[in-house]
């Protein structure tokens, strides 16, 4: 008996131990699971909760302003009345259609943007029973029987079949009111849930704004607010360079959408899509206002401010807007004179000028005008073509001869002051090639006179030396394709044939000729083979003017804090510094020798720009050029001129290009449009400088004033009136 009792006592502790062990295991598993949830997956679960219940919404702010170097507003923002719509995660299509229908009673919405697909989608919503009958049950069953198709695939195919079977007569039954509702619904459906979507922000009348505001309780998701529109204070001036901003409807441009999305933009954000607006998008865009919407069952129950919005930073350009406008007027005036006389210039339709500080690379003016047909009116008019100063390239002629002479020096094939014989070159198998001023005889000339008088023969002989040959009358010339590379490598030191580095997208490096026949090397040496932009010519002449430093041209001068004071600019955040890209391999003596040649072009009676600049009140130097080109198979001439002043201490350099300036037929001669433009723009520069010396102080101070505040306000008021 005692033994059996002892056995019963031993079984109880074993069962209890097993139970305790099981409980221990369960608690251990629970603790482990809680650890995994809290430590390993805690952040992802928290993010999921915030995504579904706490949604952060970014609201766009006005862009930064753009000013010229003297504090004149170039690009501003105009406040506009706007109507927006915000849908929730649970908003149905039917609910949006219902609100769009009600809203159409209070506003006018242009249905021009409504597409055929929009109409078909709307028709299906409004005629659901009839739409279902467009696809038979047997057709649906056949699709469902296809094992390779998911349920979503089947639904998509069925919907497409319905769309395809909606006839034109069904769409024609839609009324004008229906189209207006579709246009409004289209705006509702764009963008993301819980993100305000612009329904109308232009042409919102005070009556529309008031009516919608009064009936907001009947229009769930609709709100009235203030939006903005870009204002270009100087109208067409520099317009192609300033670029464009996408509209609220357009959102992120298709060609840039991936890049912008990677930076955290929303698809319906308005962004810079070209040139300056694109180049400085990250500064101009500003800091968005962030609101956290706390939702329950898809509805917003509370909104909390996470981050205050701030409009974009202000960009101050190097451009002198007053000078820019005067340069444009001069180009228009001189172009118009020649366009009226088509006998001399039948193909002339454009001209370009770049003015730059040769020491800093600051662009003072980049102007272009083109005489072209307005497709809407059918009339011809002058259009802004400033873009062509760095995107269009041309054969530029003799202006490159300074680079040719310096290439001769740098390669050891020419010495400063060396005399060569200017004479017609009689190359075996080709017609004689001569300088414009010497078609028959022999003239011993120096490199300085060759620049002054613009000798082709001198440059050809330099090119032959670089190719490893010499001129022998009535004999073939040396064939050395590597000489093209030698020339291009040295020309690139000046910025010719390579990107200048300007802070704008889309710069053209020019075109390189592909042929390597020896005759083309002679053409290259006088600027009639490769093509160059006006901006490249400006960088090239600046390199000669500043003693051999190739400086990067730039349009951005400063970045400033935005301010609400309309009469002054904010404090300086960043000031662009001079960027020297390289120093050419020539010695100071060699550079000064070419500078003397450029001086003689403007000051000696044989100089090709003497007549225009002999009486100038400033001391200038430079080089003119003419290049043969063909338009529709007929010979034309591009004319160019480069220069800088004052000669002893250059502060401004310029380049002028006039494509297809004239023809030479029937006694018609060069009208010198290039030189007339150049002289007038340089005169204007020094005239403005003299006037400003009396009134303009330090333009870089923090408390810089907005010079044209009243003009900007007038432009804003004009746009507001047009919008209303």
XYZ file of C-alpha atoms in Angstrom:
724
model
C 0.000 0.000 0.000
C 2.732 2.388 0.914
C 4.510 1.624 -2.349
C 1.435 2.423 -4.460
C 0.874 5.753 -2.684
C 4.445 6.670 -3.385
C 3.917 6.041 -7.123
C 0.869 8.292 -7.271
C 2.859 11.136 -5.716
C 5.645 10.889 -8.318
C 3.199 11.245 -11.305
C 1.777 14.616 -10.166
C 5.044 16.604 -10.302
C 5.855 15.201 -13.760
C 2.519 16.352 -15.206
C 2.885 19.735 -13.540
C 6.391 20.140 -14.889
C 5.191 19.296 -18.370
C 2.396 21.842 -18.065
C 4.781 24.509 -16.794
C 7.206 23.710 -19.587
C 4.438 24.011 -22.176
C 3.343 27.343 -20.713
C 6.976 28.470 -20.729
C 7.285 27.566 -24.417
C 4.091 29.397 -25.288
C 5.176 32.530 -23.432
C 8.602 32.315 -25.046
C 6.997 32.099 -28.472
C 4.719 35.014 -27.620
C 7.637 37.145 -26.428
C 9.614 36.201 -29.522
C 6.676 37.087 -31.758
C 6.180 40.421 -30.040
C 9.883 41.114 -30.474
C 9.667 40.379 -34.188
C 6.589 42.613 -34.538
C 8.031 45.507 -32.544
C 11.713 45.367 -33.381
C 12.017 43.742 -36.811
C 8.775 44.835 -38.500
C 7.780 47.746 -36.296
C 8.701 50.479 -38.759
C 6.961 48.820 -41.715
C 3.743 48.306 -39.685
C 3.946 51.907 -38.505
C 4.391 53.089 -42.100
C 1.421 50.996 -43.187
C -0.765 52.563 -40.488
C 0.362 56.049 -41.459
C -0.245 55.278 -45.130
C -3.769 54.178 -44.584
C -4.758 56.457 -41.719
C -2.306 59.393 -41.620
C -1.687 60.768 -45.118
C 0.816 63.593 -45.639
C -0.203 65.904 -48.499
C 2.267 68.253 -50.217
C 0.766 71.483 -51.504
C 2.661 73.488 -54.135
C 3.824 77.057 -53.490
C 4.619 79.909 -55.912
C 7.975 79.682 -57.677
C 10.890 81.960 -56.996
C 11.218 85.173 -58.965
C 13.866 85.933 -61.576
C 15.660 89.313 -61.627
C 18.269 90.960 -63.817
C 21.638 92.145 -62.463
C 20.204 95.548 -61.481
C 17.196 94.254 -59.569
C 14.588 94.460 -62.317
C 11.908 91.767 -62.048
C 11.958 89.602 -65.169
C 9.707 86.718 -64.095
C 7.082 87.091 -61.386
C 4.008 85.269 -60.032
C 0.467 86.556 -60.424
C -2.079 85.395 -57.801
C -5.235 83.921 -59.317
C -8.569 82.792 -57.922
C -8.803 79.014 -58.176
C -11.275 76.196 -57.615
C -9.905 72.852 -56.428
C -11.201 69.359 -55.742
C -9.879 66.772 -53.295
C -11.128 63.205 -53.434
C -10.743 60.665 -50.661
C -9.623 57.051 -50.886
C -13.233 55.885 -50.876
C -14.718 58.435 -53.286
C -16.559 56.631 -56.074
C -16.810 57.593 -59.711
C -20.546 58.148 -59.309
C -19.929 60.555 -56.423
C -17.427 62.551 -58.480
C -19.838 62.730 -61.402
C -22.556 63.962 -59.036
C -20.315 66.739 -57.633
C -19.101 67.650 -61.139
C -22.723 67.999 -62.252
C -23.520 70.336 -59.355
C -20.337 72.346 -59.869
C -21.188 72.853 -63.537
C -24.128 74.963 -62.393
C -21.749 77.528 -60.900
C -18.763 77.646 -63.273
C -18.071 77.520 -67.000
C -15.532 74.930 -68.052
C -14.181 74.821 -71.597
C -14.839 71.298 -72.981
C -12.148 71.694 -75.631
C -9.802 69.329 -73.787
C -12.391 66.529 -73.614
C -11.265 63.497 -75.621
C -13.307 60.786 -77.332
C -12.213 58.377 -74.606
C -13.480 60.810 -71.943
C -16.859 60.906 -73.671
C -17.056 57.120 -73.878
C -16.166 56.657 -70.202
C -18.855 59.161 -69.239
C -21.438 57.545 -71.516
C -20.817 54.147 -69.877
C -21.275 55.658 -66.400
C -24.518 57.402 -67.369
C -25.891 54.459 -69.378
C -24.698 51.491 -67.348
C -27.530 49.110 -68.323
C -27.195 49.784 -72.039
C -23.404 49.601 -71.762
C -23.576 46.142 -70.176
C -25.597 44.932 -73.154
C -22.813 45.855 -75.554
C -20.944 42.685 -74.577
C -22.892 39.421 -74.446
C -22.772 36.890 -71.616
C -21.344 34.262 -73.985
C -18.465 36.567 -74.918
C -17.690 37.159 -71.264
C -17.898 33.433 -70.525
C -15.487 32.698 -73.375
C -12.948 35.121 -71.924
C -13.378 33.628 -68.441
C -12.666 30.193 -69.863
C -9.205 31.325 -70.901
C -6.998 30.111 -68.027
C -4.186 32.518 -68.962
C -6.390 35.527 -68.177
C -6.834 36.772 -64.629
C -10.099 38.290 -63.440
C -8.645 41.777 -63.900
C -7.549 40.885 -67.431
C -11.046 39.712 -68.277
C -12.632 42.874 -66.873
C -10.196 45.059 -68.806
C -10.933 43.274 -72.069
C -14.671 43.465 -71.512
C -14.462 47.192 -70.788
C -12.405 47.776 -73.932
C -14.959 45.856 -75.990
C -17.686 48.119 -74.614
C -15.649 51.216 -75.456
C -15.039 50.013 -79.003
C -18.766 49.345 -79.545
C -19.975 52.788 -78.526
C -21.025 54.377 -81.823
C -20.611 57.981 -82.897
C -24.353 58.600 -82.752
C -24.342 57.661 -79.065
C -21.587 60.196 -78.394
C -23.392 62.833 -80.443
C -26.294 62.487 -78.051
C -24.155 64.081 -75.336
C -25.251 67.665 -74.725
C -23.061 70.725 -74.286
C -23.805 70.473 -70.582
C -22.622 66.854 -70.562
C -19.336 67.904 -72.161
C -18.854 70.567 -69.502
C -19.481 67.982 -66.762
C -16.981 65.634 -68.423
C -14.366 68.417 -68.485
C -14.855 69.026 -64.752
C -14.875 65.305 -63.920
C -11.667 64.903 -65.896
C -9.956 67.334 -63.513
C -11.461 65.539 -60.496
C -10.050 62.193 -61.569
C -6.520 63.464 -62.135
C -3.791 63.322 -59.507
C -3.815 61.437 -56.219
C -6.409 60.878 -53.512
C -6.300 63.489 -50.708
C -4.232 65.831 -52.935
C -6.013 69.028 -54.049
C -6.463 69.077 -57.813
C -6.878 72.327 -59.767
C -10.270 72.360 -61.489
C -10.056 75.913 -62.787
C -7.440 78.592 -62.113
C -7.659 80.823 -65.159
C -10.618 82.918 -66.225
C -12.318 82.341 -62.848
C -14.724 85.268 -62.647
C -15.535 86.964 -59.336
C -19.116 85.718 -59.769
C -17.987 82.094 -60.184
C -15.657 82.324 -57.201
C -18.409 83.792 -55.015
C -21.065 81.254 -56.046
C -18.810 78.264 -55.464
C -17.741 79.674 -52.087
C -21.389 80.059 -51.059
C -22.270 76.455 -51.971
C -19.231 74.572 -50.648
C -21.450 72.610 -48.232
C -23.221 71.136 -51.261
C -19.977 70.302 -53.059
C -17.981 67.746 -51.012
C -14.287 67.923 -51.903
C -14.555 71.292 -53.674
C -12.737 74.329 -52.296
C -11.934 77.911 -53.329
C -8.370 79.109 -52.909
C -5.602 81.243 -54.426
C -3.285 79.893 -57.111
C -0.532 81.528 -59.172
C 0.543 82.022 -62.754
C 3.972 82.882 -64.178
C 4.244 86.511 -65.345
C 6.896 87.631 -67.843
C 7.270 91.342 -67.162
C 9.143 92.213 -70.363
C 6.813 90.225 -72.630
C 8.794 88.674 -75.512
C 12.224 89.899 -74.393
C 14.559 86.940 -73.755
C 11.456 84.759 -73.750
C 12.991 81.698 -75.383
C 15.815 81.669 -72.817
C 13.614 81.996 -69.746
C 11.866 78.725 -70.571
C 8.437 77.483 -69.539
C 6.661 75.965 -66.564
C 4.236 73.077 -66.993
C 0.569 73.730 -66.336
C -1.487 72.180 -63.529
C -3.143 69.934 -66.126
C 0.150 68.925 -67.737
C 2.010 68.216 -64.487
C 5.389 66.548 -64.903
C 6.544 66.605 -68.537
C 6.637 63.118 -70.074
C 10.304 63.366 -71.019
C 11.288 64.309 -67.455
C 8.726 62.404 -65.376
C 11.066 59.663 -64.117
C 13.746 62.130 -63.009
C 11.232 64.304 -61.169
C 9.472 61.361 -59.502
C 12.843 60.146 -58.220
C 13.258 63.524 -56.504
C 9.921 63.226 -54.690
C 7.676 65.242 -57.007
C 4.011 64.390 -57.596
C 2.812 63.737 -61.115
C 0.587 66.821 -61.120
C 3.274 69.243 -59.858
C 4.056 72.269 -61.989
C 7.746 72.305 -62.823
C 10.265 73.985 -65.083
C 10.381 72.121 -68.371
C 12.866 74.136 -70.449
C 15.922 76.386 -70.232
C 16.263 78.691 -67.181
C 13.073 77.439 -65.519
C 14.394 73.889 -65.907
C 18.050 74.649 -65.157
C 17.253 76.159 -61.748
C 14.135 74.112 -60.953
C 15.484 72.877 -57.611
C 15.890 76.495 -56.448
C 12.789 78.045 -58.016
C 10.414 75.260 -56.907
C 10.346 76.211 -53.232
C 9.395 74.268 -50.109
C 5.948 72.720 -50.266
C 3.466 73.037 -47.451
C 2.920 69.652 -45.809
C -0.399 68.770 -44.179
C -1.087 65.471 -42.406
C -4.655 64.376 -43.053
C -5.933 61.959 -40.412
C -8.571 59.806 -42.037
C -11.146 57.328 -40.863
C -13.038 55.111 -43.270
C -11.607 57.190 -46.109
C -12.857 60.533 -44.747
C -10.652 63.308 -43.364
C -11.379 63.855 -39.677
C -8.457 66.192 -38.897
C -5.661 68.086 -40.705
C -2.374 68.968 -39.002
C 0.325 71.303 -40.329
C 3.601 69.382 -40.616
C 5.699 71.920 -42.527
C 5.006 75.490 -43.579
C 5.409 76.266 -47.260
C 7.844 78.820 -48.629
C 8.020 80.070 -52.206
C 11.116 79.275 -54.193
C 14.446 81.047 -53.971
C 14.930 84.114 -56.164
C 17.438 83.878 -59.014
C 19.360 87.004 -60.027
C 20.722 86.828 -63.566
C 23.857 88.409 -64.994
C 21.685 89.893 -67.755
C 21.337 93.669 -68.025
C 17.687 93.844 -69.077
C 17.835 97.452 -70.246
C 20.832 96.662 -72.426
C 19.121 93.473 -73.603
C 16.053 95.364 -74.781
C 18.157 97.988 -76.546
C 20.213 95.300 -78.305
C 17.024 93.608 -79.471
C 15.704 96.909 -80.852
C 18.957 97.456 -82.740
C 18.830 93.966 -84.261
C 15.198 94.437 -85.291
C 15.951 97.827 -86.819
C 18.926 96.661 -88.861
C 17.209 93.455 -89.938
C 14.119 95.360 -91.036
C 16.192 97.663 -93.249
C 17.649 94.730 -95.156
C 14.442 92.695 -95.246
C 12.767 95.605 -97.040
C 15.504 95.445 -99.690
C 15.327 91.826 -100.738
C 17.614 92.425 -103.685
C 20.677 92.558 -101.463
C 19.568 90.046 -98.816
C 16.934 87.641 -100.189
C 17.527 84.981 -97.505
C 18.300 87.147 -94.489
C 15.827 86.455 -91.661
C 17.795 86.431 -88.368
C 20.722 87.855 -86.425
C 22.390 87.146 -83.072
C 24.421 89.130 -80.529
C 26.121 88.010 -77.316
C 27.717 90.534 -74.947
C 29.786 89.208 -72.072
C 32.209 90.301 -69.372
C 35.451 88.686 -70.637
C 36.944 88.502 -67.146
C 34.055 86.850 -65.281
C 31.962 85.136 -67.971
C 28.848 87.068 -66.911
C 26.485 87.306 -69.880
C 25.224 90.878 -70.186
C 23.032 90.309 -73.217
C 22.203 87.356 -75.440
C 19.830 88.518 -78.120
C 18.444 87.037 -81.279
C 15.639 88.044 -83.592
C 14.031 86.132 -86.431
C 11.632 87.425 -89.057
C 9.088 84.653 -89.463
C 5.484 83.926 -90.361
C 2.852 83.859 -87.637
C 0.873 80.711 -88.396
C -2.242 82.121 -86.692
C -2.388 85.486 -88.471
C -0.483 84.593 -91.635
C 1.596 87.766 -91.220
C 5.364 88.028 -90.860
C 6.748 89.431 -87.616
C 9.899 89.619 -85.518
C 10.172 86.843 -82.951
C 12.579 86.306 -80.071
C 15.337 83.952 -81.185
C 17.846 84.371 -78.339
C 17.922 80.593 -78.045
C 19.870 80.471 -81.288
C 22.865 82.193 -79.691
C 23.955 78.853 -78.242
C 21.874 76.239 -80.100
C 22.462 77.280 -83.742
C 25.876 77.151 -85.396
C 27.194 78.588 -88.658
C 30.298 78.952 -90.801
C 31.687 82.182 -89.346
C 34.521 83.143 -91.675
C 37.570 85.239 -90.918
C 36.808 85.964 -87.253
C 38.667 82.701 -86.481
C 41.924 83.981 -87.973
C 43.158 85.094 -84.562
C 42.916 81.453 -83.454
C 44.628 80.328 -86.674
C 47.602 82.652 -86.089
C 47.864 81.595 -82.437
C 47.700 77.923 -83.472
C 50.652 78.650 -85.766
C 52.540 80.135 -82.803
C 51.610 77.344 -80.397
C 52.671 74.582 -82.800
C 55.990 76.265 -83.622
C 55.040 76.866 -87.252
C 54.867 80.672 -87.081
C 56.657 83.388 -85.148
C 55.141 86.741 -84.121
C 55.868 89.375 -86.773
C 56.829 86.839 -89.452
C 56.413 87.939 -93.077
C 54.793 85.678 -95.667
C 53.828 86.347 -99.279
C 50.151 87.008 -99.895
C 49.459 85.682 -103.380
C 46.861 83.641 -105.261
C 47.497 79.969 -104.549
C 47.694 77.955 -107.763
C 47.193 74.390 -106.605
C 47.375 71.648 -109.185
C 43.934 70.625 -110.438
C 42.029 73.512 -108.782
C 41.161 77.124 -109.665
C 43.386 79.798 -108.060
C 42.514 80.727 -104.455
C 43.206 84.281 -103.348
C 42.616 86.912 -100.689
C 39.767 89.318 -101.368
C 42.129 92.271 -101.774
C 44.852 90.612 -103.879
C 43.748 88.418 -106.756
C 46.814 88.696 -108.998
C 50.092 89.902 -107.462
C 52.470 89.075 -104.625
C 52.498 91.092 -101.399
C 54.885 90.474 -98.510
C 52.800 90.968 -95.348
C 53.207 90.343 -91.629
C 50.804 88.472 -89.405
C 49.529 91.814 -88.056
C 48.627 93.067 -91.517
C 47.138 89.651 -92.313
C 44.735 90.112 -89.392
C 44.123 93.789 -90.155
C 43.324 93.273 -93.846
C 42.017 89.705 -93.376
C 44.390 87.826 -95.655
C 43.276 84.343 -96.676
C 46.560 83.504 -98.382
C 48.548 84.078 -95.171
C 46.268 81.730 -93.218
C 46.446 79.044 -95.895
C 50.227 79.044 -95.758
C 50.102 78.726 -91.966
C 47.723 75.767 -92.354
C 50.059 74.098 -94.863
C 52.937 74.446 -92.404
C 50.843 72.866 -89.641
C 50.090 69.975 -92.023
C 53.840 69.537 -92.589
C 54.015 71.012 -96.086
C 54.823 74.169 -98.040
C 53.165 75.946 -100.923
C 54.726 75.192 -104.315
C 52.955 76.782 -107.297
C 51.110 74.398 -109.620
C 51.817 71.406 -107.371
C 49.494 69.361 -105.130
C 49.377 70.345 -101.479
C 50.260 68.010 -98.616
C 47.547 65.592 -97.474
C 47.691 65.189 -93.688
C 44.326 64.339 -92.036
C 45.953 64.647 -88.588
C 46.298 68.388 -89.186
C 42.520 68.717 -88.678
C 42.939 67.226 -85.198
C 45.815 69.600 -84.476
C 43.722 72.600 -85.453
C 40.628 71.435 -83.554
C 42.615 70.691 -80.393
C 44.025 74.202 -80.369
C 40.764 75.899 -81.402
C 39.060 74.080 -78.507
C 41.357 75.936 -76.104
C 39.478 79.091 -77.112
C 36.048 77.424 -76.902
C 35.612 76.893 -80.648
C 34.021 73.564 -81.561
C 33.356 72.522 -77.956
C 30.601 73.356 -75.437
C 31.212 76.663 -73.685
C 29.710 75.342 -70.430
C 26.897 77.906 -70.308
C 24.390 77.135 -67.531
C 21.547 76.309 -69.914
C 20.488 72.923 -71.313
C 20.672 72.111 -75.010
C 23.916 73.845 -75.976
C 25.251 72.928 -79.426
C 28.992 72.269 -79.785
C 28.737 73.080 -83.493
C 29.261 70.753 -86.442
C 32.565 69.222 -87.482
C 33.267 68.550 -91.122
C 33.933 64.881 -91.816
C 35.998 65.136 -94.998
C 39.803 65.259 -94.697
C 40.755 66.338 -98.206
C 43.655 68.824 -98.011
C 41.603 71.628 -99.577
C 39.191 71.517 -96.656
C 42.058 72.207 -94.253
C 42.557 75.535 -96.021
C 38.838 76.234 -95.618
C 39.076 75.369 -91.924
C 41.853 77.922 -91.373
C 39.609 80.761 -92.579
C 36.408 79.643 -90.799
C 34.621 77.977 -93.712
C 34.495 74.312 -92.715
C 33.407 73.652 -89.110
C 30.497 75.634 -87.651
C 30.359 77.624 -84.400
C 27.704 79.302 -82.256
C 27.572 82.991 -81.360
C 28.240 82.014 -77.735
C 31.403 80.158 -78.763
C 32.618 83.243 -80.625
C 31.968 85.359 -77.520
C 33.998 82.941 -75.376
C 36.761 82.876 -77.996
C 37.157 86.660 -78.221
C 36.954 86.891 -74.413
C 39.885 84.454 -74.191
C 41.986 86.735 -76.381
C 40.814 89.859 -74.545
C 41.643 88.580 -71.024
C 45.149 87.322 -71.897
C 44.362 83.695 -72.622
C 41.919 82.456 -69.984
C 38.873 80.578 -71.253
C 36.126 81.565 -68.825
C 32.817 79.721 -68.553
C 29.876 81.939 -69.570
C 26.990 81.963 -67.110
C 23.584 83.565 -66.614
C 23.068 82.978 -62.896
C 24.687 85.707 -60.797
C 23.146 85.196 -57.341
C 20.622 83.164 -55.389
C 18.626 85.166 -52.848
C 16.179 84.418 -50.074
C 12.548 85.059 -51.009
C 10.968 88.074 -49.371
C 7.462 89.498 -49.116
C 8.796 93.016 -49.592
C 7.970 93.890 -53.194
C 10.469 96.758 -53.226
C 13.662 94.937 -52.247
C 15.439 91.624 -52.708
C 16.257 89.167 -49.938
C 19.690 88.373 -48.580
C 22.317 86.654 -50.739
C 22.504 82.870 -50.276
C 24.956 82.113 -53.066
C 27.023 84.126 -55.535
C 28.377 82.452 -58.644
C 32.133 82.623 -58.987
C 34.251 82.974 -62.099
C 35.154 79.548 -63.496
C 38.329 79.388 -65.576
C 38.118 76.317 -67.816
C 41.684 76.483 -69.147
C 44.526 78.784 -70.120
C 45.660 78.542 -73.732
C 49.225 77.351 -74.404
C 50.369 80.620 -75.997
C 52.837 82.946 -74.281
C 51.871 86.438 -73.136
C 53.950 87.982 -75.948
C 52.171 85.849 -78.545
C 48.764 86.817 -77.176
C 49.647 90.513 -77.108
C 50.790 90.284 -80.720
C 47.375 88.994 -81.840
C 45.711 91.656 -79.679
C 47.680 94.253 -81.668
C 46.383 92.708 -84.870
C 42.816 92.959 -83.566
C 43.497 96.586 -82.595
C 44.594 97.398 -86.143
C 41.361 95.900 -87.535
C 39.439 98.688 -85.755
C 41.983 101.547 -85.913
C 44.057 101.359 -89.109
C 42.638 102.589 -92.433
C 43.165 99.146 -93.984
C 41.315 97.493 -91.102
C 38.106 95.716 -92.092
C 36.128 97.417 -89.284
C 37.875 100.796 -89.438
C 35.032 102.707 -91.079
C 32.575 101.677 -88.357
C 34.772 102.143 -85.277
C 37.278 104.867 -86.237
C 35.335 107.580 -84.400
C 34.113 105.491 -81.456
C 34.552 107.284 -78.094
C 35.848 104.029 -76.614
C 38.978 102.103 -77.570
C 37.862 98.808 -79.142
C 39.504 95.896 -80.961
C 38.292 92.813 -82.764
C 37.904 90.939 -86.040
C 35.261 90.768 -88.763
C 34.447 87.822 -90.973
C 32.574 86.634 -94.051
C 31.856 83.016 -94.916
C 30.404 81.444 -98.041
C 27.307 79.353 -97.509
C 24.589 77.912 -99.717
C 20.828 78.383 -99.454
C 18.704 76.333 -101.852
C 21.821 75.695 -103.895
C 22.633 79.403 -104.279
C 25.700 81.173 -102.900
C 25.076 83.385 -99.854
C 27.346 84.955 -97.260
C 27.279 84.777 -93.476
C 28.798 87.893 -91.907
C 30.239 88.053 -88.400
C 32.226 90.348 -86.140
C 33.793 89.945 -82.702
C 35.359 92.531 -80.435
C 36.051 93.919 -76.979
C 36.616 97.228 -75.202
C 38.340 99.098 -73.724
C 41.454 97.687 -75.386
C 43.802 98.207 -72.414
C 41.375 96.964 -69.764
C 38.547 94.978 -71.404
C 35.211 94.979 -69.577
C 32.890 93.887 -72.369
C 33.327 91.481 -75.263
C 30.819 90.688 -77.958
C 30.061 88.500 -80.955
C 27.604 89.194 -83.767
C 26.440 86.631 -86.335
C 24.205 87.456 -89.315
C 23.461 84.264 -91.311
C 22.757 84.677 -95.043
C 23.475 88.365 -94.671
C 23.658 88.994 -98.405
C 24.448 87.684 -101.846
C 27.027 88.972 -104.300
C 25.384 88.934 -107.679
C 24.563 91.582 -110.231
C 26.725 94.164 -108.507
C 25.042 93.764 -105.096
C 27.568 94.344 -102.305
C 27.746 93.583 -98.588
C 25.398 95.902 -96.624
C 27.592 95.386 -93.509
C 24.615 94.516 -91.310
C 26.958 92.735 -88.908
C 29.184 95.789 -88.408
C 26.286 98.215 -88.094
C 24.709 96.066 -85.384
C 28.062 95.684 -83.595
C 28.827 99.410 -83.578
C 25.359 100.343 -82.323
C 25.284 97.780 -79.503
C 28.742 98.817 -78.293
C 27.712 102.471 -78.424
C 24.635 101.636 -76.372
C 26.665 99.716 -73.772
C 28.955 102.679 -73.067
C 26.064 105.137 -73.239
C 24.181 103.214 -70.530
C 27.357 102.884 -68.494
C 27.821 106.644 -68.533
C 24.215 107.265 -67.488
C 24.372 104.719 -64.661
C 27.605 106.079 -63.281
C 25.527 108.974 -61.969
C 22.734 106.928 -60.359
C 23.572 103.241 -59.764
C 25.540 102.306 -56.664
C 26.687 98.893 -55.501
C 24.372 96.338 -57.126
C 25.549 93.501 -54.902
C 24.358 94.830 -51.542
C 21.928 92.815 -49.426
C 19.299 95.562 -49.434
C 19.191 95.665 -53.229
C 16.140 97.505 -54.519
C 13.655 96.252 -57.090
C 14.014 98.824 -59.831
C 10.827 98.074 -61.789
C 8.419 97.182 -58.977
C 5.681 99.400 -60.461
C 6.091 97.898 -63.940
C 5.856 94.414 -62.467
C 2.651 95.320 -60.631
C 1.146 96.733 -63.840
C 2.005 93.506 -65.662
C 0.408 91.452 -62.879
C -2.751 93.547 -63.029
C -2.879 93.138 -66.807
C -2.658 89.348 -66.510
C -5.298 89.271 -63.764
C -7.656 91.287 -65.958
C -7.035 88.977 -68.921
C -7.634 85.933 -66.704
C -10.933 87.349 -65.465
